[in-house]
Amino acid sequence: MKLKGSYSFFAMIFCLIPVFIGFILPIIELINWTINYKLDFFNRDFLKSAFNSLLLALIAAFLCTMIAFLINFTARYQGNKLLSFLSSTLMLGYAVPGLILAIGITQLFTIIDNSFYLFRIDIILTGSLIGLIIAYIIKSYALSNSTIESGFQRISNSFDDVSKTFNISGIKLMYKIHLPLLRTGLLTSILLVGSEVIKELPATLILRPFNFETLAVSAYNYASEERMYEAAAPSIAIVIVGLLPIIILSRMIKNSRPGETLW
Amino acid sequence: MVKKTSLSLSKIKHSYNNNDFILNDINLDVSEGEILAILGSSGSGKSTLLRLITGLEKLKYGKIEIFGKTVASKDFSIPPNNRNVGLVLQEKVLFPHLSVIENVKFGIKGNKKFRAEKAMDLLSLFRVDQYVNSYPNTISGGEQQRVAIARAIAPGPQILLMDEPFASLDEELKKDLRHETKKILNKNNITCILVTHDKEDANSMADRIIQLKDGEIDN
């Protein structure tokens, strides 16, 4: 049944309430603070935090996507059930709180660094970006895997069957057939993981190197000191970065429909 | 002149769950250059037999030989890419992101010029050379199947395995394609095993027809 007149108007208003309270209102207030209080929006600290966030997001998103792709490809090509099981196990990382993950990684790195120290090698892993990237990968693997797994399911097994009869290696099959056909899925995975990494706070707070700020850490630091106006700039940046994948993904979904032009 | 045996199947048995045998005691010899049609209804085991010959399915019982060389037995298996067999399936399996010529070149070994020339020759042979740079979704089903057969033949397989290759085509197209395919296979002395449920396919293409029923050769 289609609603008409005032019913339709009130239904629309009702549906807009969560969007208004959760998104439009805070964004208006953040923009208001940023403009009217004449704070230095693009100061050096902000730009440095933004650069750090983007760098981490890109590295973690790329590595996470590649790991998920390679695991799924090998499981499919070799029919390796152990890898399928490993992939399902890795997906549990999404449910683990960042704080717990950070403690686990810190403990592991302390043990490894201590064993290096026996050979008079200084601390390498503790407080480095490696721990942070590992934490992001474990936390976001489920996002990458579900995107890539569904992409692989859309590729007919007959492509693999026919390819296997040609005298070509699995590597050639991977980069000539699967990689191009999964292009949209890989890009989706990179965007999803990237936006997830930029928002991640607990693991970043614990594992980040000394004096290494990200947008989420900056926003948290300002907010915890009740400097809400200064927190506005990094918060808006996080919202924009989070929105980008949604806009790009919805365009990609729209364009994948028959009759639509690409991009 | 006595022709060589290109494919020999001995005591082939196969089941997916170790209980119900989908193939039971299959013994079969196919001569070099022969076109053998295996007729059977759905579930008779004919596609499974092709997958075993190709190496896409692991052989549990029996032995498969190609030109006297064992390619599969209970404890031994040569991977599909080293068996020198070509495969054509019923469904459309041209790679959608590659052009027609890139699809045919895909399995050919050699330098760029040789691959391009060989692919062009085959496309001319199957009368689809006007679609060289077209993508699969822009050509008809019949043309796609011509390209698929050209691609399967391109690497120079000793045996071509075809699983219901004409099933999705209309009668007129089928007739043409059967005729052309047979002519090309005979000219190049390629052994072919055609799996089909269509008697017309079998009668018009095959030198010999066998019937597969409940996993056994029905004499």
CSV table of C-alpha atoms in Angstrom, one decimal:
chain,number,residue,atom,x,y,z
A,1,MET,CA,0.0,0.0,0.0
A,2,LYS,CA,1.3,3.4,-0.9
A,3,LEU,CA,1.0,6.2,1.6
A,4,LYS,CA,-0.5,9.5,0.4
A,5,GLY,CA,-0.8,13.1,1.5
A,6,SER,CA,-0.1,13.9,5.2
A,7,TYR,CA,0.5,10.2,6.0
A,8,SER,CA,3.4,10.1,3.5
A,9,PHE,CA,4.8,13.4,4.8
A,10,PHE,CA,4.8,12.2,8.5
A,11,ALA,CA,6.3,8.9,7.5
A,12,MET,CA,9.1,10.7,5.7
A,13,ILE,CA,9.7,12.9,8.8
A,14,PHE,CA,9.7,9.9,11.1
A,15,CYS,CA,12.3,8.1,8.9
A,16,LEU,CA,14.5,11.2,8.8
A,17,ILE,CA,14.7,11.5,12.6
A,18,PRO,CA,17.7,9.2,13.0
A,19,VAL,CA,19.5,10.8,10.1
A,20,PHE,CA,18.8,14.2,11.4
A,21,ILE,CA,19.9,13.5,15.0
A,22,GLY,CA,22.8,11.2,14.1
A,23,PHE,CA,24.2,13.0,11.1
A,24,ILE,CA,22.8,16.3,9.9
A,25,LEU,CA,22.6,18.0,13.4
A,26,PRO,CA,26.2,17.1,14.5
A,27,ILE,CA,27.6,18.0,11.1
A,28,ILE,CA,25.9,21.5,11.2
A,29,GLU,CA,27.2,22.1,14.7
A,30,LEU,CA,30.8,20.9,13.8
A,31,ILE,CA,30.8,23.1,10.7
A,32,ASN,CA,29.5,26.0,12.8
A,33,TRP,CA,32.2,25.6,15.4
A,34,THR,CA,34.9,25.3,12.7
A,35,ILE,CA,33.8,28.5,10.9
A,36,ASN,CA,32.6,30.8,13.7
A,37,TYR,CA,35.3,30.3,16.2
A,38,LYS,CA,38.0,31.1,13.6
A,39,LEU,CA,40.1,28.1,14.6
A,40,ASP,CA,43.0,27.2,12.4
A,41,PHE,CA,41.2,24.3,10.7
A,42,PHE,CA,44.1,23.2,8.5
A,43,ASN,CA,46.9,23.6,11.0
A,44,ARG,CA,50.0,21.6,10.9
A,45,ASP,CA,48.9,19.1,13.5
A,46,PHE,CA,45.6,18.5,11.7
A,47,LEU,CA,47.4,17.9,8.4
A,48,LYS,CA,49.9,15.6,10.0
A,49,SER,CA,47.1,13.5,11.7
A,50,ALA,CA,45.2,13.4,8.4
A,51,PHE,CA,48.3,12.2,6.6
A,52,ASN,CA,49.0,9.5,9.3
A,53,SER,CA,45.4,8.3,9.2
A,54,LEU,CA,45.4,8.0,5.4
A,55,LEU,CA,48.7,6.3,5.2
A,56,LEU,CA,47.7,3.7,7.8
A,57,ALA,CA,44.3,3.2,6.2
A,58,LEU,CA,45.9,2.7,2.8
A,59,ILE,CA,48.6,0.2,4.0
A,60,ALA,CA,46.2,-1.8,6.2
A,61,ALA,CA,43.4,-1.8,3.6
A,62,PHE,CA,45.7,-2.9,0.8
A,63,LEU,CA,47.4,-5.7,2.9
A,64,CYS,CA,44.1,-6.9,4.3
A,65,THR,CA,42.5,-7.1,0.9
A,66,MET,CA,45.5,-8.9,-0.6
A,67,ILE,CA,45.6,-11.4,2.3
A,68,ALA,CA,41.8,-12.1,1.9
A,69,PHE,CA,42.2,-12.4,-1.9
A,70,LEU,CA,45.1,-14.8,-1.7
A,71,ILE,CA,43.5,-17.0,1.0
A,72,ASN,CA,40.2,-17.1,-1.0
A,73,PHE,CA,42.0,-17.8,-4.3
A,74,THR,CA,44.1,-20.6,-2.9
A,75,ALA,CA,41.2,-22.2,-1.1
A,76,ARG,CA,39.2,-22.1,-4.4
A,77,TYR,CA,42.0,-23.2,-6.8
A,78,GLN,CA,43.3,-26.0,-4.6
A,79,GLY,CA,40.0,-26.8,-2.9
A,80,ASN,CA,42.0,-26.3,0.4
A,81,LYS,CA,39.5,-26.9,3.3
A,82,LEU,CA,42.1,-25.9,5.9
A,83,LEU,CA,42.5,-22.4,4.3
A,84,SER,CA,38.7,-22.0,4.2
A,85,PHE,CA,38.6,-22.9,7.9
A,86,LEU,CA,41.5,-20.5,8.6
A,87,SER,CA,39.6,-17.8,6.8
A,88,SER,CA,36.5,-18.4,8.9
A,89,THR,CA,38.6,-18.3,12.1
A,90,LEU,CA,40.3,-15.0,11.1
A,91,MET,CA,36.8,-13.5,10.7
A,92,LEU,CA,36.4,-13.8,14.5
A,93,GLY,CA,38.8,-10.8,14.7
A,94,TYR,CA,35.9,-8.5,13.9
A,95,ALA,CA,34.2,-9.4,17.2
A,96,VAL,CA,37.3,-8.9,19.3
A,97,PRO,CA,37.4,-5.4,20.9
A,98,GLY,CA,40.4,-3.3,19.8
A,99,LEU,CA,41.6,-3.0,23.4
A,100,ILE,CA,41.9,-6.8,23.8
A,101,LEU,CA,43.6,-7.1,20.4
A,102,ALA,CA,46.1,-4.4,21.4
A,103,ILE,CA,46.9,-6.1,24.7
A,104,GLY,CA,47.5,-9.4,22.8
A,105,ILE,CA,49.8,-7.8,20.2
A,106,THR,CA,51.7,-5.9,22.9
A,107,GLN,CA,52.3,-9.1,24.8
A,108,LEU,CA,53.5,-11.0,21.7
A,109,PHE,CA,55.8,-8.2,20.6
A,110,THR,CA,57.3,-7.9,24.1
A,111,ILE,CA,58.1,-11.6,24.1
A,112,ILE,CA,59.7,-11.3,20.6
A,113,ASP,CA,61.6,-8.1,21.4
A,114,ASN,CA,62.9,-9.6,24.7
A,115,SER,CA,64.2,-12.6,22.7
A,116,PHE,CA,65.9,-10.2,20.3
A,117,TYR,CA,67.4,-8.4,23.2
A,118,LEU,CA,69.3,-11.6,24.2
A,119,PHE,CA,71.2,-11.1,20.9
A,120,ARG,CA,71.8,-7.4,21.8
A,121,ILE,CA,69.3,-6.3,19.3
A,122,ASP,CA,67.3,-3.2,20.4
A,123,ILE,CA,63.5,-3.1,20.6
A,124,ILE,CA,62.1,-3.4,17.1
A,125,LEU,CA,58.4,-4.3,17.2
A,126,THR,CA,57.0,-2.7,20.4
A,127,GLY,CA,55.7,0.8,19.7
A,128,SER,CA,56.1,0.4,15.9
A,129,LEU,CA,53.5,0.8,13.2
A,130,ILE,CA,53.7,-3.0,12.5
A,131,GLY,CA,51.6,-3.8,15.6
A,132,LEU,CA,49.1,-1.2,14.6
A,133,ILE,CA,48.8,-2.6,11.1
A,134,ILE,CA,48.5,-6.2,12.3
A,135,ALA,CA,45.7,-5.1,14.7
A,136,TYR,CA,43.8,-3.3,11.9
A,137,ILE,CA,44.2,-6.3,9.6
A,138,ILE,CA,42.9,-8.7,12.2
A,139,LYS,CA,40.0,-6.4,13.1
A,140,SER,CA,39.0,-5.7,9.4
A,141,TYR,CA,39.7,-9.1,7.8
A,142,ALA,CA,36.0,-10.0,8.1
A,143,LEU,CA,35.0,-7.0,5.9
A,144,SER,CA,37.6,-7.9,3.3
A,145,ASN,CA,36.8,-11.6,3.3
A,146,SER,CA,33.0,-11.2,3.0
A,147,THR,CA,33.4,-8.8,0.1
A,148,ILE,CA,36.0,-11.0,-1.8
A,149,GLU,CA,34.3,-14.3,-1.0
A,150,SER,CA,31.0,-13.0,-2.5
A,151,GLY,CA,33.0,-11.7,-5.5
A,152,PHE,CA,34.5,-15.2,-6.0
A,153,GLN,CA,31.1,-16.8,-5.8
A,154,ARG,CA,29.9,-14.7,-8.7
A,155,ILE,CA,32.8,-16.0,-10.9
A,156,SER,CA,31.6,-19.3,-12.5
A,157,ASN,CA,33.6,-22.4,-11.6
A,158,SER,CA,33.6,-23.3,-15.2
A,159,PHE,CA,36.1,-20.5,-15.9
A,160,ASP,CA,38.5,-22.3,-13.5
A,161,ASP,CA,37.7,-25.7,-15.1
A,162,VAL,CA,38.4,-24.5,-18.6
A,163,SER,CA,41.5,-22.6,-17.5
A,164,LYS,CA,43.0,-25.6,-15.8
A,165,THR,CA,43.0,-27.5,-19.1
A,166,PHE,CA,45.3,-24.9,-20.6
A,167,ASN,CA,48.9,-25.2,-19.9
A,168,ILE,CA,48.9,-22.2,-17.6
A,169,SER,CA,50.0,-21.7,-14.0
A,170,GLY,CA,47.7,-20.8,-11.1
A,171,ILE,CA,49.5,-17.4,-10.9
A,172,LYS,CA,48.5,-16.6,-14.5
A,173,LEU,CA,44.9,-17.7,-13.8
A,174,MET,CA,45.0,-15.4,-10.8
A,175,TYR,CA,46.2,-12.2,-12.5
A,176,LYS,CA,44.7,-12.7,-15.9
A,177,ILE,CA,41.2,-13.9,-14.9
A,178,HIS,CA,40.4,-13.6,-11.2
A,179,LEU,CA,42.0,-10.3,-10.4
A,180,PRO,CA,40.3,-8.4,-13.3
A,181,LEU,CA,37.0,-10.0,-12.6
A,182,LEU,CA,37.2,-9.1,-8.9
A,183,ARG,CA,38.2,-5.5,-9.5
A,184,THR,CA,35.0,-4.1,-8.0
A,185,GLY,CA,35.2,-6.4,-5.0
A,186,LEU,CA,38.8,-5.5,-4.3
A,187,LEU,CA,38.1,-1.8,-4.5
A,188,THR,CA,35.1,-2.2,-2.3
A,189,SER,CA,37.2,-4.1,0.3
A,190,ILE,CA,39.9,-1.4,0.2
A,191,LEU,CA,37.3,1.4,0.7
A,192,LEU,CA,35.5,-0.5,3.5
A,193,VAL,CA,38.7,-1.4,5.4
A,194,GLY,CA,40.2,2.1,4.9
A,195,SER,CA,37.2,3.8,6.4
A,196,GLU,CA,37.1,1.3,9.3
A,197,VAL,CA,40.8,1.9,10.1
A,198,ILE,CA,40.4,5.7,10.1
A,199,LYS,CA,37.7,5.4,12.7
A,200,GLU,CA,39.5,2.8,14.9
A,201,LEU,CA,40.4,4.2,18.3
A,202,PRO,CA,41.2,1.8,21.2
A,203,ALA,CA,43.9,-0.2,19.4
A,204,THR,CA,45.4,2.9,17.9
A,205,LEU,CA,45.6,4.6,21.3
A,206,ILE,CA,47.5,1.7,22.8
A,207,LEU,CA,49.7,0.5,19.9
A,208,ARG,CA,50.6,3.8,18.1
A,209,PRO,CA,54.2,4.9,18.2
A,210,PHE,CA,55.1,7.7,20.6
A,211,ASN,CA,53.8,11.1,19.4
A,212,PHE,CA,52.0,9.5,16.4
A,213,GLU,CA,48.6,11.1,16.0
A,214,THR,CA,45.7,10.0,13.9
A,215,LEU,CA,42.4,11.8,13.2
A,216,ALA,CA,40.6,9.6,15.7
A,217,VAL,CA,43.3,10.1,18.4
A,218,SER,CA,43.2,13.9,17.9
A,219,ALA,CA,39.4,14.0,18.1
A,220,TYR,CA,39.5,11.8,21.2
A,221,ASN,CA,42.3,13.9,22.9
A,222,TYR,CA,40.5,17.2,22.3
A,223,ALA,CA,37.1,15.8,23.4
A,224,SER,CA,38.6,14.3,26.5
A,225,GLU,CA,40.0,17.7,27.4
A,226,GLU,CA,36.6,19.2,26.6
A,227,ARG,CA,38.1,21.3,23.8
A,228,MET,CA,35.1,20.5,21.6
A,229,TYR,CA,35.7,23.3,19.0
A,230,GLU,CA,39.2,21.9,18.3
A,231,ALA,CA,37.7,18.4,18.1
A,232,ALA,CA,35.5,19.6,15.3
A,233,ALA,CA,38.0,19.5,12.4
A,234,PRO,CA,39.3,15.9,12.9
A,235,SER,CA,35.7,14.7,13.5
A,236,ILE,CA,34.5,16.3,10.3
A,237,ALA,CA,37.4,14.8,8.4
A,238,ILE,CA,36.5,11.3,9.8
A,239,VAL,CA,32.9,11.8,8.7
A,240,ILE,CA,34.0,12.8,5.2
A,241,VAL,CA,36.4,9.9,4.9
A,242,GLY,CA,33.7,7.5,6.2
A,243,LEU,CA,31.1,8.9,3.7
A,244,LEU,CA,33.4,8.6,0.7
A,245,PRO,CA,33.2,4.8,0.5
A,246,ILE,CA,29.4,4.9,0.8
A,247,ILE,CA,29.1,7.4,-2.1
A,248,ILE,CA,31.6,5.4,-4.2
A,249,LEU,CA,30.0,2.1,-3.4
A,250,SER,CA,26.4,3.3,-4.1
A,251,ARG,CA,27.6,4.7,-7.5
A,252,MET,CA,29.4,1.4,-8.3
A,253,ILE,CA,26.2,-0.6,-7.4
A,254,LYS,CA,24.1,1.8,-9.5
A,255,ASN,CA,26.5,1.5,-12.4
A,256,SER,CA,26.6,-2.3,-12.3
A,257,ARG,CA,22.9,-2.4,-13.2
A,258,PRO,CA,22.1,-3.2,-16.8
A,259,GLY,CA,21.7,-0.1,-19.0
A,260,GLU,CA,23.8,2.2,-16.7
A,261,THR,CA,27.1,3.6,-18.0
A,262,LEU,CA,30.3,3.0,-16.1
A,263,TRP,CA,31.2,5.9,-13.8
B,1,MET,CA,46.6,-48.7,-41.3
B,2,VAL,CA,46.0,-49.5,-37.6
B,3,LYS,CA,45.2,-46.3,-35.7
B,4,LYS,CA,46.7,-45.7,-32.3
B,5,THR,CA,44.6,-45.7,-29.2
B,6,SER,CA,44.4,-42.1,-28.0
B,7,LEU,CA,42.4,-42.7,-24.9
B,8,SER,CA,42.0,-45.8,-22.8
B,9,LEU,CA,39.8,-46.1,-19.8
B,10,SER,CA,40.1,-49.3,-17.7
B,11,LYS,CA,37.8,-50.3,-14.8
B,12,ILE,CA,36.7,-46.8,-14.0
B,13,LYS,CA,34.5,-46.5,-11.0
B,14,HIS,CA,33.5,-43.3,-9.3
B,15,SER,CA,31.3,-42.2,-6.4
B,16,TYR,CA,31.1,-38.9,-4.6
B,17,ASN,CA,30.1,-40.4,-1.2
B,18,ASN,CA,31.9,-43.8,-1.4
B,19,ASN,CA,28.6,-45.6,-1.5
B,20,ASP,CA,26.5,-45.0,-4.6
B,21,PHE,CA,28.7,-45.4,-7.7
B,22,ILE,CA,27.9,-42.8,-10.4
B,23,LEU,CA,30.2,-44.7,-12.7
B,24,ASN,CA,30.6,-48.4,-12.6
B,25,ASP,CA,33.3,-50.5,-14.3
B,26,ILE,CA,33.8,-48.4,-17.4
B,27,ASN,CA,36.2,-49.8,-20.0
B,28,LEU,CA,36.6,-47.9,-23.2
B,29,ASP,CA,39.2,-47.4,-25.9
B,30,VAL,CA,39.1,-44.4,-28.3
B,31,SER,CA,41.2,-44.4,-31.5
B,32,GLU,CA,43.3,-41.4,-32.7
B,33,GLY,CA,41.1,-39.0,-34.6
B,34,GLU,CA,37.9,-40.7,-33.7
B,35,ILE,CA,34.8,-38.8,-32.7
B,36,LEU,CA,33.0,-40.7,-30.0
B,37,ALA,CA,29.6,-39.6,-28.7
B,38,ILE,CA,28.5,-40.7,-25.3
B,39,LEU,CA,24.8,-40.5,-25.1
B,40,GLY,CA,23.0,-40.5,-21.8
B,41,SER,CA,20.3,-38.8,-19.8
B,42,SER,CA,20.9,-36.4,-16.9
B,43,GLY,CA,22.6,-38.1,-14.0
B,44,SER,CA,23.9,-41.0,-16.1
B,45,GLY,CA,27.5,-40.0,-15.2
B,46,LYS,CA,28.6,-38.7,-18.6
B,47,SER,CA,29.8,-35.3,-17.3
B,48,THR,CA,31.6,-37.0,-14.4
B,49,LEU,CA,33.4,-39.2,-16.9
B,50,LEU,CA,34.6,-36.1,-18.8
B,51,ARG,CA,35.8,-34.5,-15.5
B,52,LEU,CA,37.8,-37.7,-14.7
B,53,ILE,CA,39.4,-37.7,-18.1
B,54,THR,CA,40.2,-34.0,-17.8
B,55,GLY,CA,41.6,-34.4,-14.3
B,56,LEU,CA,39.2,-32.0,-12.7
B,57,GLU,CA,37.9,-34.9,-10.6
B,58,LYS,CA,40.2,-37.2,-8.7
B,59,LEU,CA,40.1,-40.8,-9.9
B,60,LYS,CA,39.5,-43.3,-7.1
B,61,TYR,CA,39.3,-46.6,-9.0
B,62,GLY,CA,40.7,-47.7,-12.4
B,63,LYS,CA,43.2,-46.2,-14.8
B,64,ILE,CA,43.2,-43.6,-17.6
B,65,GLU,CA,45.8,-43.6,-20.4
B,66,ILE,CA,46.3,-40.9,-23.1
B,67,PHE,CA,48.4,-42.2,-26.0
B,68,GLY,CA,49.7,-45.0,-23.8
B,69,LYS,CA,50.8,-42.8,-21.0
B,70,THR,CA,49.0,-43.2,-17.6
B,71,VAL,CA,47.5,-39.9,-16.6
B,72,ALA,CA,45.5,-41.1,-13.7
B,73,SER,CA,45.2,-44.1,-11.5
B,74,LYS,CA,44.2,-44.7,-7.9
B,75,ASP,CA,47.4,-43.3,-6.4
B,76,PHE,CA,48.6,-41.1,-9.3
B,77,SER,CA,47.3,-38.1,-11.2
B,78,ILE,CA,48.7,-35.7,-13.7
B,79,PRO,CA,47.2,-32.3,-13.4
B,80,PRO,CA,44.7,-31.1,-16.1
B,81,ASN,CA,47.1,-28.6,-17.6
B,82,ASN,CA,49.6,-31.4,-18.4
B,83,ARG,CA,47.1,-33.9,-20.0
B,84,ASN,CA,46.9,-32.1,-23.3
B,85,VAL,CA,43.2,-32.2,-23.5
B,86,GLY,CA,40.8,-29.4,-24.5
B,87,LEU,CA,37.4,-28.7,-22.8
B,88,VAL,CA,34.3,-27.2,-24.2
B,89,LEU,CA,31.3,-26.8,-21.9
B,90,GLN,CA,27.6,-26.1,-22.5
B,91,GLU,CA,27.5,-22.8,-20.6
B,92,LYS,CA,29.1,-19.7,-21.9
B,93,VAL,CA,32.6,-19.7,-20.5
B,94,LEU,CA,34.4,-17.1,-22.5
B,95,PHE,CA,36.2,-14.7,-20.2
B,96,PRO,CA,34.0,-11.7,-20.2
B,97,HIS,CA,36.8,-9.1,-19.7
B,98,LEU,CA,38.9,-10.4,-22.6
B,99,SER,CA,38.2,-9.7,-26.3
B,100,VAL,CA,37.5,-12.6,-28.7
B,101,ILE,CA,41.1,-12.8,-29.8
B,102,GLU,CA,42.5,-12.5,-26.3
B,103,ASN,CA,40.2,-15.4,-25.3
B,104,VAL,CA,41.6,-17.6,-28.1
B,105,LYS,CA,45.2,-16.5,-27.4
B,106,PHE,CA,44.8,-17.3,-23.7
B,107,GLY,CA,46.0,-21.0,-23.9
B,108,ILE,CA,48.5,-20.7,-26.7
B,109,LYS,CA,52.1,-20.9,-25.9
B,110,GLY,CA,54.8,-19.0,-27.9
B,111,ASN,CA,55.7,-15.5,-28.8
B,112,LYS,CA,53.3,-12.7,-29.4
B,113,LYS,CA,53.3,-12.9,-33.2
B,114,PHE,CA,52.8,-16.7,-33.2
B,115,ARG,CA,49.9,-16.5,-30.7
B,116,ALA,CA,48.2,-13.8,-32.7
B,117,GLU,CA,48.5,-15.6,-36.0
B,118,LYS,CA,47.3,-18.9,-34.6
B,119,ALA,CA,44.3,-17.3,-32.9
B,120,MET,CA,43.4,-15.4,-36.2
B,121,ASP,CA,43.7,-18.7,-38.2
B,122,LEU,CA,41.3,-20.4,-35.8
B,123,LEU,CA,38.8,-17.5,-35.8
B,124,SER,CA,38.8,-17.5,-39.6
B,125,LEU,CA,38.3,-21.3,-39.6
B,126,PHE,CA,35.2,-20.9,-37.4
B,127,ARG,CA,34.1,-17.8,-39.4
B,128,VAL,CA,34.2,-15.4,-36.4
B,129,ASP,CA,37.2,-13.4,-37.5
B,130,GLN,CA,35.1,-10.3,-37.9
B,131,TYR,CA,34.6,-10.2,-34.1
B,132,VAL,CA,38.3,-10.2,-33.3
B,133,ASN,CA,38.2,-7.2,-31.0
B,134,SER,CA,34.6,-7.7,-29.8
B,135,TYR,CA,33.8,-8.7,-26.3
B,136,PRO,CA,31.8,-11.9,-25.6
B,137,ASN,CA,28.7,-10.1,-24.4
B,138,THR,CA,28.4,-8.3,-27.8
B,139,ILE,CA,28.2,-11.4,-29.9
B,140,SER,CA,25.5,-14.1,-30.2
B,141,GLY,CA,25.4,-17.4,-28.4
B,142,GLY,CA,26.3,-19.4,-31.5
B,143,GLU,CA,29.3,-17.1,-32.2
B,144,GLN,CA,30.4,-17.4,-28.5
B,145,GLN,CA,30.3,-21.2,-28.8
B,146,ARG,CA,32.4,-21.0,-32.0
B,147,VAL,CA,35.0,-18.9,-30.2
B,148,ALA,CA,34.9,-21.4,-27.2
B,149,ILE,CA,35.6,-24.3,-29.5
B,150,ALA,CA,38.4,-22.3,-31.3
B,151,ARG,CA,39.9,-21.5,-27.9
B,152,ALA,CA,39.8,-25.2,-26.8
B,153,ILE,CA,41.5,-26.3,-30.0
B,154,ALA,CA,44.1,-23.4,-29.9
B,155,PRO,CA,46.7,-25.0,-27.7
B,156,GLY,CA,46.7,-28.1,-29.9
B,157,PRO,CA,45.2,-30.7,-27.6
B,158,GLN,CA,45.4,-34.4,-28.4
B,159,ILE,CA,41.9,-34.9,-27.2
B,160,LEU,CA,38.9,-32.6,-27.2
B,161,LEU,CA,36.3,-33.1,-24.6
B,162,MET,CA,32.9,-31.6,-25.3
B,163,ASP,CA,30.1,-31.5,-22.7
B,164,GLU,CA,26.7,-30.7,-24.4
B,165,PRO,CA,28.4,-28.0,-26.5
B,166,PHE,CA,25.4,-27.3,-28.7
B,167,ALA,CA,22.7,-27.6,-26.0
B,168,SER,CA,22.0,-23.8,-25.8
B,169,LEU,CA,21.8,-23.2,-29.5
B,170,ASP,CA,18.8,-23.2,-31.9
B,171,GLU,CA,18.5,-26.0,-34.5
B,172,GLU,CA,19.8,-24.0,-37.5
B,173,LEU,CA,22.9,-22.9,-35.6
B,174,LYS,CA,23.5,-26.4,-34.2
B,175,LYS,CA,23.4,-27.9,-37.6
B,176,ASP,CA,26.0,-25.5,-39.0
B,177,LEU,CA,28.3,-25.7,-36.0
B,178,ARG,CA,28.2,-29.5,-35.8
B,179,HIS,CA,29.2,-29.7,-39.4
B,180,GLU,CA,32.0,-27.2,-39.2
B,181,THR,CA,33.4,-28.6,-35.9
B,182,LYS,CA,33.4,-32.1,-37.3
B,183,LYS,CA,35.2,-30.9,-40.5
B,184,ILE,CA,37.9,-29.1,-38.4
B,185,LEU,CA,38.4,-32.1,-36.0
B,186,ASN,CA,38.8,-34.5,-38.9
B,187,LYS,CA,41.2,-32.2,-40.8
B,188,ASN,CA,43.4,-31.8,-37.7
B,189,ASN,CA,43.0,-35.5,-36.7
B,190,ILE,CA,41.9,-34.5,-33.2
B,191,THR,CA,40.2,-37.2,-31.1
B,192,CYS,CA,37.0,-36.0,-29.7
B,193,ILE,CA,34.6,-37.2,-27.0
B,194,LEU,CA,31.2,-35.6,-27.2
B,195,VAL,CA,28.9,-36.0,-24.3
B,196,THR,CA,25.3,-35.3,-25.1
B,197,HIS,CA,21.7,-36.2,-24.4
B,198,ASP,CA,20.7,-35.2,-28.0
B,199,LYS,CA,20.7,-38.1,-30.4
B,200,GLU,CA,20.9,-35.7,-33.4
B,201,ASP,CA,24.2,-34.3,-32.0
B,202,ALA,CA,25.6,-37.8,-31.7
B,203,ASN,CA,24.3,-39.0,-35.1
B,204,SER,CA,25.6,-36.1,-37.1
B,205,MET,CA,29.0,-35.8,-35.5
B,206,ALA,CA,30.2,-39.1,-34.2
B,207,ASP,CA,32.1,-42.0,-35.8
B,208,ARG,CA,30.9,-44.2,-32.9
B,209,ILE,CA,28.1,-43.8,-30.3
B,210,ILE,CA,27.9,-45.4,-26.9
B,211,GLN,CA,25.1,-45.2,-24.4
B,212,LEU,CA,25.7,-44.5,-20.8
B,213,LYS,CA,23.0,-45.7,-18.5
B,214,ASP,CA,23.1,-45.7,-14.7
B,215,GLY,CA,26.9,-45.3,-14.7
B,216,GLU,CA,27.5,-48.3,-17.0
B,217,ILE,CA,28.0,-48.6,-20.8
B,218,ASP,CA,24.8,-50.0,-22.2
B,219,ASN,CA,25.6,-52.4,-25.0
